[in-house]
C-alpha cells in the first residue's frame, strides 16, 4: 500500500539496483516533510520568499520596519517631552525636601549657605557629600558610608556652633528589616546627640560620651552610621578651624 501511494512499484517486482533506488525514493519522500517541519526561521523565510515572491515579501518587511520606526520615534519624543516637563518639578521638590531636612536637624537656623571646596579628607569608606552653614551658626553636613550591611547609608547631621551633634537623620539605606533597619530610629540616633569628633562603637558596655552602643545584631550597620556621623563632625571641625567658612 505504501509503495502504491508513493507511486513506486511493489518491491517484489524489483531486484538489484532498481530495488535500492526505489527504497531511497521512498525514504526521501517520507523524510523530507519532517525536515520541513524542523525548518528554523531563516530557512522558513527563504522558503516563503521564493514561494510568495521576493518583491512582495520585501515590500511587507519594509512597510513593517517603517511603521515600527515611526512608533519608536513618537514614543521617544513623548518620553523626552514628559521628562522636560517633570524634571524641574522633581528638582524643586527635592530641593524643598532637602531644605526641610536641614531645618529639622538644625532647627536654630532657617536659611543655609552652601560651603564649597571643604578642606577635609574623609577616611576610607566614607564620602563627604555637602556642607551648609546655618544663618544662626552651626552646620548641616551630609555624608555617605559605603560599609553598611546592605550598602550605602546616607546621613544628615546637624552640628551646633560648639561642634557637637544636634540631631542625626538617615536619608536613605537598605539595611535588613528588624536588624540594621533599626538604625533609623530615634532610640539609636538619639545616642549621637551631644557627641563630638572621635566617635567609637562599643558592644556590651555602658555607653558614655562619644561611645556609641551598637544595635543588637547589627554591629556593622552601627559602625557604618557612626563613621558617617564622625565624618560630618570632622568636616565641621575643619571648617571651623579656618574661620567658619571656605
PDB file of C-alpha atoms in Angstrom:
ATOM      1  CA  UNK A   1       0.000   0.000   0.000  1.00  0.00           C
ATOM      2  CA  UNK A   2       2.800   2.415   0.904  1.00  0.00           C
ATOM      3  CA  UNK A   3       4.529   1.814  -2.374  1.00  0.00           C
ATOM      4  CA  UNK A   4       1.308   2.376  -4.267  1.00  0.00           C
ATOM      5  CA  UNK A   5       0.801   5.745  -2.579  1.00  0.00           C
ATOM      6  CA  UNK A   6       4.392   6.767  -3.278  1.00  0.00           C
ATOM      7  CA  UNK A   7       3.982   5.888  -6.909  1.00  0.00           C
ATOM      8  CA  UNK A   8       6.538   3.086  -6.681  1.00  0.00           C
ATOM      9  CA  UNK A   9       6.181  -0.455  -7.972  1.00  0.00           C
ATOM     10  CA  UNK A  10       5.992  -3.304  -5.495  1.00  0.00           C
ATOM     11  CA  UNK A  11       9.334  -4.417  -4.155  1.00  0.00           C
ATOM     12  CA  UNK A  12       8.520  -7.983  -5.152  1.00  0.00           C
ATOM     13  CA  UNK A  13       8.724  -6.981  -8.802  1.00  0.00           C
ATOM     14  CA  UNK A  14      12.084  -5.252  -8.380  1.00  0.00           C
ATOM     15  CA  UNK A  15      15.522  -6.562  -7.899  1.00  0.00           C
ATOM     16  CA  UNK A  16      19.073  -5.347  -7.516  1.00  0.00           C
ATOM     17  CA  UNK A  17      19.743  -1.662  -8.220  1.00  0.00           C
ATOM     18  CA  UNK A  18      16.139  -0.934  -9.132  1.00  0.00           C
ATOM     19  CA  UNK A  19      15.017  -2.072  -5.719  1.00  0.00           C
ATOM     20  CA  UNK A  20      17.677   0.074  -3.989  1.00  0.00           C
ATOM     21  CA  UNK A  21      16.673   3.188  -5.947  1.00  0.00           C
ATOM     22  CA  UNK A  22      13.027   2.634  -5.113  1.00  0.00           C
ATOM     23  CA  UNK A  23      13.807   2.297  -1.415  1.00  0.00           C
ATOM     24  CA  UNK A  24      15.827   5.539  -1.467  1.00  0.00           C
ATOM     25  CA  UNK A  25      12.943   7.332  -3.209  1.00  0.00           C
ATOM     26  CA  UNK A  26      10.562   6.049  -0.556  1.00  0.00           C
ATOM     27  CA  UNK A  27      12.865   7.209   2.272  1.00  0.00           C
ATOM     28  CA  UNK A  28      13.265  10.635   0.712  1.00  0.00           C
ATOM     29  CA  UNK A  29       9.530  11.011   0.211  1.00  0.00           C
ATOM     30  CA  UNK A  30       8.831  10.153   3.871  1.00  0.00           C
ATOM     31  CA  UNK A  31      11.683  12.136   5.436  1.00  0.00           C
ATOM     32  CA  UNK A  32      11.516  15.432   3.514  1.00  0.00           C
ATOM     33  CA  UNK A  33       8.172  16.521   5.038  1.00  0.00           C
ATOM     34  CA  UNK A  34       9.658  16.024   8.508  1.00  0.00           C
ATOM     35  CA  UNK A  35      12.619  18.186   7.554  1.00  0.00           C
ATOM     36  CA  UNK A  36      10.275  20.988   6.536  1.00  0.00           C
ATOM     37  CA  UNK A  37       8.684  20.799   9.987  1.00  0.00           C
ATOM     38  CA  UNK A  38      12.103  21.438  11.550  1.00  0.00           C
ATOM     39  CA  UNK A  39      12.954  24.497   9.480  1.00  0.00           C
ATOM     40  CA  UNK A  40      14.165  27.434  11.580  1.00  0.00           C
ATOM     41  CA  UNK A  41      13.057  30.982  10.898  1.00  0.00           C
ATOM     42  CA  UNK A  42      15.878  31.660   8.442  1.00  0.00           C
ATOM     43  CA  UNK A  43      15.015  28.673   6.272  1.00  0.00           C
ATOM     44  CA  UNK A  44      11.329  29.457   6.535  1.00  0.00           C
ATOM     45  CA  UNK A  45      11.992  32.987   5.336  1.00  0.00           C
ATOM     46  CA  UNK A  46      13.875  31.696   2.292  1.00  0.00           C
ATOM     47  CA  UNK A  47      11.108  29.198   1.569  1.00  0.00           C
ATOM     48  CA  UNK A  48       8.346  31.836   1.804  1.00  0.00           C
ATOM     49  CA  UNK A  49      10.490  34.289  -0.145  1.00  0.00           C
ATOM     50  CA  UNK A  50      10.643  32.059  -3.163  1.00  0.00           C
ATOM     51  CA  UNK A  51       7.114  30.699  -2.806  1.00  0.00           C
ATOM     52  CA  UNK A  52       5.357  34.042  -2.363  1.00  0.00           C
ATOM     53  CA  UNK A  53       7.632  36.196  -4.417  1.00  0.00           C
ATOM     54  CA  UNK A  54      10.623  38.215  -3.279  1.00  0.00           C
ATOM     55  CA  UNK A  55       9.258  41.631  -4.217  1.00  0.00           C
ATOM     56  CA  UNK A  56       6.019  41.131  -2.283  1.00  0.00           C
ATOM     57  CA  UNK A  57       7.575  39.884   0.928  1.00  0.00           C
ATOM     58  CA  UNK A  58      10.329  42.536   0.898  1.00  0.00           C
ATOM     59  CA  UNK A  59       7.652  45.183   0.486  1.00  0.00           C
ATOM     60  CA  UNK A  60       5.830  43.851   3.540  1.00  0.00           C
ATOM     61  CA  UNK A  61       9.039  43.752   5.617  1.00  0.00           C
ATOM     62  CA  UNK A  62       9.959  47.293   4.597  1.00  0.00           C
ATOM     63  CA  UNK A  63       6.470  48.539   5.446  1.00  0.00           C
ATOM     64  CA  UNK A  64       6.564  46.875   8.889  1.00  0.00           C
ATOM     65  CA  UNK A  65      10.040  48.262   9.594  1.00  0.00           C
ATOM     66  CA  UNK A  66       8.974  51.804   8.720  1.00  0.00           C
ATOM     67  CA  UNK A  67       5.892  51.534  10.927  1.00  0.00           C
ATOM     68  CA  UNK A  68       7.945  50.299  13.897  1.00  0.00           C
ATOM     69  CA  UNK A  69      10.482  53.092  13.358  1.00  0.00           C
ATOM     70  CA  UNK A  70       7.736  55.716  13.350  1.00  0.00           C
ATOM     71  CA  UNK A  71       6.254  54.280  16.565  1.00  0.00           C
ATOM     72  CA  UNK A  72       9.694  54.320  18.264  1.00  0.00           C
ATOM     73  CA  UNK A  73      10.290  57.942  17.255  1.00  0.00           C
ATOM     74  CA  UNK A  74       6.879  59.002  18.569  1.00  0.00           C
ATOM     75  CA  UNK A  75       7.349  57.178  21.897  1.00  0.00           C
ATOM     76  CA  UNK A  76      10.869  58.612  22.335  1.00  0.00           C
ATOM     77  CA  UNK A  77       9.548  62.100  21.651  1.00  0.00           C
ATOM     78  CA  UNK A  78       6.755  61.684  24.204  1.00  0.00           C
ATOM     79  CA  UNK A  79       9.190  60.433  26.839  1.00  0.00           C
ATOM     80  CA  UNK A  80      11.519  63.378  26.210  1.00  0.00           C
ATOM     81  CA  UNK A  81       8.592  65.798  26.486  1.00  0.00           C
ATOM     82  CA  UNK A  82       7.404  64.255  29.772  1.00  0.00           C
ATOM     83  CA  UNK A  83      10.954  64.364  31.147  1.00  0.00           C
ATOM     84  CA  UNK A  84      11.332  68.051  30.231  1.00  0.00           C
ATOM     85  CA  UNK A  85       8.041  68.856  31.941  1.00  0.00           C
ATOM     86  CA  UNK A  86       8.576  66.834  35.123  1.00  0.00           C
ATOM     87  CA  UNK A  87      12.325  67.332  35.688  1.00  0.00           C
ATOM     88  CA  UNK A  88      12.038  70.917  37.034  1.00  0.00           C
ATOM     89  CA  UNK A  89       9.162  69.846  39.293  1.00  0.00           C
ATOM     90  CA  UNK A  90      11.133  66.883  40.654  1.00  0.00           C
ATOM     91  CA  UNK A  91      14.217  69.052  41.209  1.00  0.00           C
ATOM     92  CA  UNK A  92      12.134  71.653  43.020  1.00  0.00           C
ATOM     93  CA  UNK A  93      10.535  69.031  45.270  1.00  0.00           C
ATOM     94  CA  UNK A  94      13.925  67.507  46.077  1.00  0.00           C
ATOM     95  CA  UNK A  95      15.284  70.923  46.992  1.00  0.00           C
ATOM     96  CA  UNK A  96      12.317  71.609  49.283  1.00  0.00           C
ATOM     97  CA  UNK A  97      12.706  68.211  50.937  1.00  0.00           C
ATOM     98  CA  UNK A  98      16.435  68.801  51.462  1.00  0.00           C
ATOM     99  CA  UNK A  99      15.751  72.268  52.924  1.00  0.00           C
ATOM    100  CA  UNK A 100      13.138  70.822  55.260  1.00  0.00           C
ATOM    101  CA  UNK A 101      15.579  68.133  56.411  1.00  0.00           C
ATOM    102  CA  UNK A 102      18.249  70.752  57.152  1.00  0.00           C
ATOM    103  CA  UNK A 103      15.820  72.737  59.272  1.00  0.00           C
ATOM    104  CA  UNK A 104      14.917  69.522  61.051  1.00  0.00           C
ATOM    105  CA  UNK A 105      18.480  68.645  62.097  1.00  0.00           C
ATOM    106  CA  UNK A 106      19.443  72.254  62.875  1.00  0.00           C
ATOM    107  CA  UNK A 107      16.256  73.996  63.945  1.00  0.00           C
ATOM    108  CA  UNK A 108      18.116  77.038  65.258  1.00  0.00           C
ATOM    109  CA  UNK A 109      18.558  78.252  61.666  1.00  0.00           C
ATOM    110  CA  UNK A 110      16.041  78.896  58.911  1.00  0.00           C
ATOM    111  CA  UNK A 111      18.368  79.530  55.993  1.00  0.00           C
ATOM    112  CA  UNK A 112      21.590  77.875  54.924  1.00  0.00           C
ATOM    113  CA  UNK A 113      24.584  78.739  52.786  1.00  0.00           C
ATOM    114  CA  UNK A 114      26.468  76.010  50.996  1.00  0.00           C
ATOM    115  CA  UNK A 115      30.202  75.749  51.628  1.00  0.00           C
ATOM    116  CA  UNK A 116      32.209  74.532  48.665  1.00  0.00           C
ATOM    117  CA  UNK A 117      35.704  73.050  48.492  1.00  0.00           C
ATOM    118  CA  UNK A 118      35.855  71.840  52.080  1.00  0.00           C
ATOM    119  CA  UNK A 119      39.444  71.027  53.012  1.00  0.00           C
ATOM    120  CA  UNK A 120      38.787  67.738  54.734  1.00  0.00           C
ATOM    121  CA  UNK A 121      39.804  64.214  53.773  1.00  0.00           C
ATOM    122  CA  UNK A 122      37.306  61.579  54.864  1.00  0.00           C
ATOM    123  CA  UNK A 123      38.516  58.157  55.940  1.00  0.00           C
ATOM    124  CA  UNK A 124      38.139  55.136  53.693  1.00  0.00           C
ATOM    125  CA  UNK A 125      34.574  54.018  53.134  1.00  0.00           C
ATOM    126  CA  UNK A 126      33.050  57.434  53.820  1.00  0.00           C
ATOM    127  CA  UNK A 127      32.190  60.234  51.405  1.00  0.00           C
ATOM    128  CA  UNK A 128      31.536  63.881  52.260  1.00  0.00           C
ATOM    129  CA  UNK A 129      28.563  64.979  50.139  1.00  0.00           C
ATOM    130  CA  UNK A 130      27.816  68.553  51.174  1.00  0.00           C
ATOM    131  CA  UNK A 131      28.231  71.102  53.938  1.00  0.00           C
ATOM    132  CA  UNK A 132      25.910  74.023  54.725  1.00  0.00           C
ATOM    133  CA  UNK A 133      26.303  76.751  57.314  1.00  0.00           C
ATOM    134  CA  UNK A 134      23.228  77.935  59.202  1.00  0.00           C
ATOM    135  CA  UNK A 135      22.426  81.638  59.385  1.00  0.00           C
ATOM    136  CA  UNK A 136      22.432  81.398  63.203  1.00  0.00           C
ATOM    137  CA  UNK A 137      25.587  79.329  63.425  1.00  0.00           C
ATOM    138  CA  UNK A 138      26.232  75.651  63.207  1.00  0.00           C
ATOM    139  CA  UNK A 139      26.470  73.313  60.243  1.00  0.00           C
ATOM    140  CA  UNK A 140      24.437  70.754  58.359  1.00  0.00           C
ATOM    141  CA  UNK A 141      26.625  68.037  56.867  1.00  0.00           C
ATOM    142  CA  UNK A 142      25.571  65.227  54.530  1.00  0.00           C
ATOM    143  CA  UNK A 143      27.758  62.116  54.288  1.00  0.00           C
ATOM    144  CA  UNK A 144      27.601  58.574  52.907  1.00  0.00           C
ATOM    145  CA  UNK A 145      29.192  55.438  54.327  1.00  0.00           C
ATOM    146  CA  UNK A 146      29.503  52.527  51.895  1.00  0.00           C
ATOM    147  CA  UNK A 147      30.182  49.966  54.627  1.00  0.00           C
ATOM    148  CA  UNK A 148      26.607  49.261  55.649  1.00  0.00           C
ATOM    149  CA  UNK A 149      25.457  45.651  55.681  1.00  0.00           C
ATOM    150  CA  UNK A 150      23.111  46.426  52.790  1.00  0.00           C
ATOM    151  CA  UNK A 151      25.277  49.012  51.041  1.00  0.00           C
ATOM    152  CA  UNK A 152      25.364  52.803  51.224  1.00  0.00           C
ATOM    153  CA  UNK A 153      23.958  54.643  54.226  1.00  0.00           C
ATOM    154  CA  UNK A 154      23.293  58.352  53.669  1.00  0.00           C
ATOM    155  CA  UNK A 155      23.006  60.535  56.754  1.00  0.00           C
ATOM    156  CA  UNK A 156      22.468  64.203  57.518  1.00  0.00           C
ATOM    157  CA  UNK A 157      23.922  65.661  60.692  1.00  0.00           C
ATOM    158  CA  UNK A 158      23.059  68.931  62.385  1.00  0.00           C
ATOM    159  CA  UNK A 159      26.067  70.320  64.278  1.00  0.00           C
ATOM    160  CA  UNK A 160      25.900  73.173  66.771  1.00  0.00           C
ATOM    161  CA  UNK A 161      28.298  76.168  66.834  1.00  0.00           C
ATOM    162  CA  UNK A 162      30.026  74.314  69.705  1.00  0.00           C
ATOM    163  CA  UNK A 163      30.717  71.462  67.253  1.00  0.00           C
ATOM    164  CA  UNK A 164      28.610  68.781  68.916  1.00  0.00           C
ATOM    165  CA  UNK A 165      25.779  66.823  67.363  1.00  0.00           C
ATOM    166  CA  UNK A 166      22.382  68.485  67.431  1.00  0.00           C
ATOM    167  CA  UNK A 167      20.475  65.782  65.545  1.00  0.00           C
ATOM    168  CA  UNK A 168      21.056  62.943  63.084  1.00  0.00           C
ATOM    169  CA  UNK A 169      18.673  61.631  60.445  1.00  0.00           C
ATOM    170  CA  UNK A 170      19.150  58.860  57.887  1.00  0.00           C
ATOM    171  CA  UNK A 171      18.300  59.969  54.365  1.00  0.00           C
ATOM    172  CA  UNK A 172      18.467  56.518  52.789  1.00  0.00           C
ATOM    173  CA  UNK A 173      19.709  52.989  53.448  1.00  0.00           C
ATOM    174  CA  UNK A 174      18.988  49.348  52.541  1.00  0.00           C
ATOM    175  CA  UNK A 175      19.637  47.557  55.808  1.00  0.00           C
ATOM    176  CA  UNK A 176      17.942  44.355  56.962  1.00  0.00           C
ATOM    177  CA  UNK A 177      14.406  44.926  58.328  1.00  0.00           C
ATOM    178  CA  UNK A 178      14.206  44.161  62.036  1.00  0.00           C
ATOM    179  CA  UNK A 179      18.003  44.384  62.458  1.00  0.00           C
ATOM    180  CA  UNK A 180      20.065  47.048  60.715  1.00  0.00           C
ATOM    181  CA  UNK A 181      16.939  48.980  59.780  1.00  0.00           C
ATOM    182  CA  UNK A 182      16.515  49.786  63.479  1.00  0.00           C
ATOM    183  CA  UNK A 183      19.322  52.297  62.991  1.00  0.00           C
ATOM    184  CA  UNK A 184      16.687  54.605  61.528  1.00  0.00           C
ATOM    185  CA  UNK A 185      15.033  55.076  64.892  1.00  0.00           C
ATOM    186  CA  UNK A 186      15.315  57.852  67.428  1.00  0.00           C
ATOM    187  CA  UNK A 187      16.230  55.277  70.060  1.00  0.00           C
ATOM    188  CA  UNK A 188      19.504  54.673  68.181  1.00  0.00           C
ATOM    189  CA  UNK A 189      20.078  58.041  66.506  1.00  0.00           C
ATOM    190  CA  UNK A 190      19.454  59.794  69.817  1.00  0.00           C
ATOM    191  CA  UNK A 191      22.679  58.231  71.113  1.00  0.00           C
ATOM    192  CA  UNK A 192      24.653  60.676  68.945  1.00  0.00           C
ATOM    193  CA  UNK A 193      23.157  63.834  70.430  1.00  0.00           C
ATOM    194  CA  UNK A 194      25.868  65.859  72.181  1.00  0.00           C
ATOM    195  CA  UNK A 195      28.690  63.750  70.734  1.00  0.00           C
ATOM    196  CA  UNK A 196      31.841  65.344  69.326  1.00  0.00           C
ATOM    197  CA  UNK A 197      34.575  64.297  66.908  1.00  0.00           C
ATOM    198  CA  UNK A 198      36.178  60.930  67.732  1.00  0.00           C
ATOM    199  CA  UNK A 199      33.207  58.559  67.921  1.00  0.00           C
ATOM    200  CA  UNK A 200      33.611  54.895  68.772  1.00  0.00           C
ATOM    201  CA  UNK A 201      31.212  51.942  68.666  1.00  0.00           C
ATOM    202  CA  UNK A 202      31.093  49.707  71.731  1.00  0.00           C
ATOM    203  CA  UNK A 203      29.346  46.396  72.472  1.00  0.00           C
ATOM    204  CA  UNK A 204      28.016  45.035  75.747  1.00  0.00           C
ATOM    205  CA  UNK A 205      29.203  48.115  77.632  1.00  0.00           C
ATOM    206  CA  UNK A 206      27.579  51.091  79.262  1.00  0.00           C
ATOM    207  CA  UNK A 207      27.534  53.954  76.702  1.00  0.00           C
ATOM    208  CA  UNK A 208      29.013  57.318  77.620  1.00  0.00           C
ATOM    209  CA  UNK A 209      30.329  60.411  75.834  1.00  0.00           C
ATOM    210  CA  UNK A 210      31.486  59.574  72.288  1.00  0.00           C
ATOM    211  CA  UNK A 211      30.947  55.844  72.970  1.00  0.00           C
ATOM    212  CA  UNK A 212      28.018  54.680  70.847  1.00  0.00           C
ATOM    213  CA  UNK A 213      26.369  51.450  71.922  1.00  0.00           C
ATOM    214  CA  UNK A 214      25.887  49.148  68.909  1.00  0.00           C
ATOM    215  CA  UNK A 215      22.473  47.833  67.958  1.00  0.00           C
ATOM    216  CA  UNK A 216      21.961  44.204  68.953  1.00  0.00           C
ATOM    217  CA  UNK A 217      22.567  42.002  65.908  1.00  0.00           C
ATOM    218  CA  UNK A 218      23.532  44.976  63.724  1.00  0.00           C
ATOM    219  CA  UNK A 219      27.080  45.921  64.638  1.00  0.00           C
ATOM    220  CA  UNK A 220      28.072  46.509  61.005  1.00  0.00           C
ATOM    221  CA  UNK A 221      25.226  48.967  60.491  1.00  0.00           C
ATOM    222  CA  UNK A 222      26.007  50.691  63.777  1.00  0.00           C
ATOM    223  CA  UNK A 223      29.629  51.186  62.761  1.00  0.00           C
ATOM    224  CA  UNK A 224      28.668  52.487  59.317  1.00  0.00           C
ATOM    225  CA  UNK A 225      26.295  55.112  60.724  1.00  0.00           C
ATOM    226  CA  UNK A 226      28.871  56.098  63.334  1.00  0.00           C
ATOM    227  CA  UNK A 227      31.577  56.542  60.684  1.00  0.00           C
ATOM    228  CA  UNK A 228      29.242  58.738  58.640  1.00  0.00           C
ATOM    229  CA  UNK A 229      28.432  60.935  61.646  1.00  0.00           C
ATOM    230  CA  UNK A 230      32.079  61.163  62.672  1.00  0.00           C
ATOM    231  CA  UNK A 231      32.969  62.272  59.139  1.00  0.00           C
ATOM    232  CA  UNK A 232      30.388  65.052  59.395  1.00  0.00           C
ATOM    233  CA  UNK A 233      31.885  66.191  62.701  1.00  0.00           C
ATOM    234  CA  UNK A 234      35.371  66.130  61.190  1.00  0.00           C
ATOM    235  CA  UNK A 235      34.308  68.333  58.267  1.00  0.00           C
ATOM    236  CA  UNK A 236      32.640  70.843  60.607  1.00  0.00           C
ATOM    237  CA  UNK A 237      35.769  70.979  62.764  1.00  0.00           C
ATOM    238  CA  UNK A 238      37.971  71.549  59.704  1.00  0.00           C
ATOM    239  CA  UNK A 239      35.797  74.432  58.522  1.00  0.00           C
ATOM    240  CA  UNK A 240      35.629  75.978  61.994  1.00  0.00           C
ATOM    241  CA  UNK A 241      39.405  75.938  62.296  1.00  0.00           C
ATOM    242  CA  UNK A 242      39.594  78.023  59.123  1.00  0.00           C
ATOM    243  CA  UNK A 243      37.270  80.696  60.417  1.00  0.00           C
ATOM    244  CA  UNK A 244      33.887  79.076  59.820  1.00  0.00           C
ATOM    245  CA  UNK A 245      33.835  79.299  56.015  1.00  0.00           C
ATOM    246  CA  UNK A 246      35.834  78.300  52.960  1.00  0.00           C
TER     247      UNK A 246
END
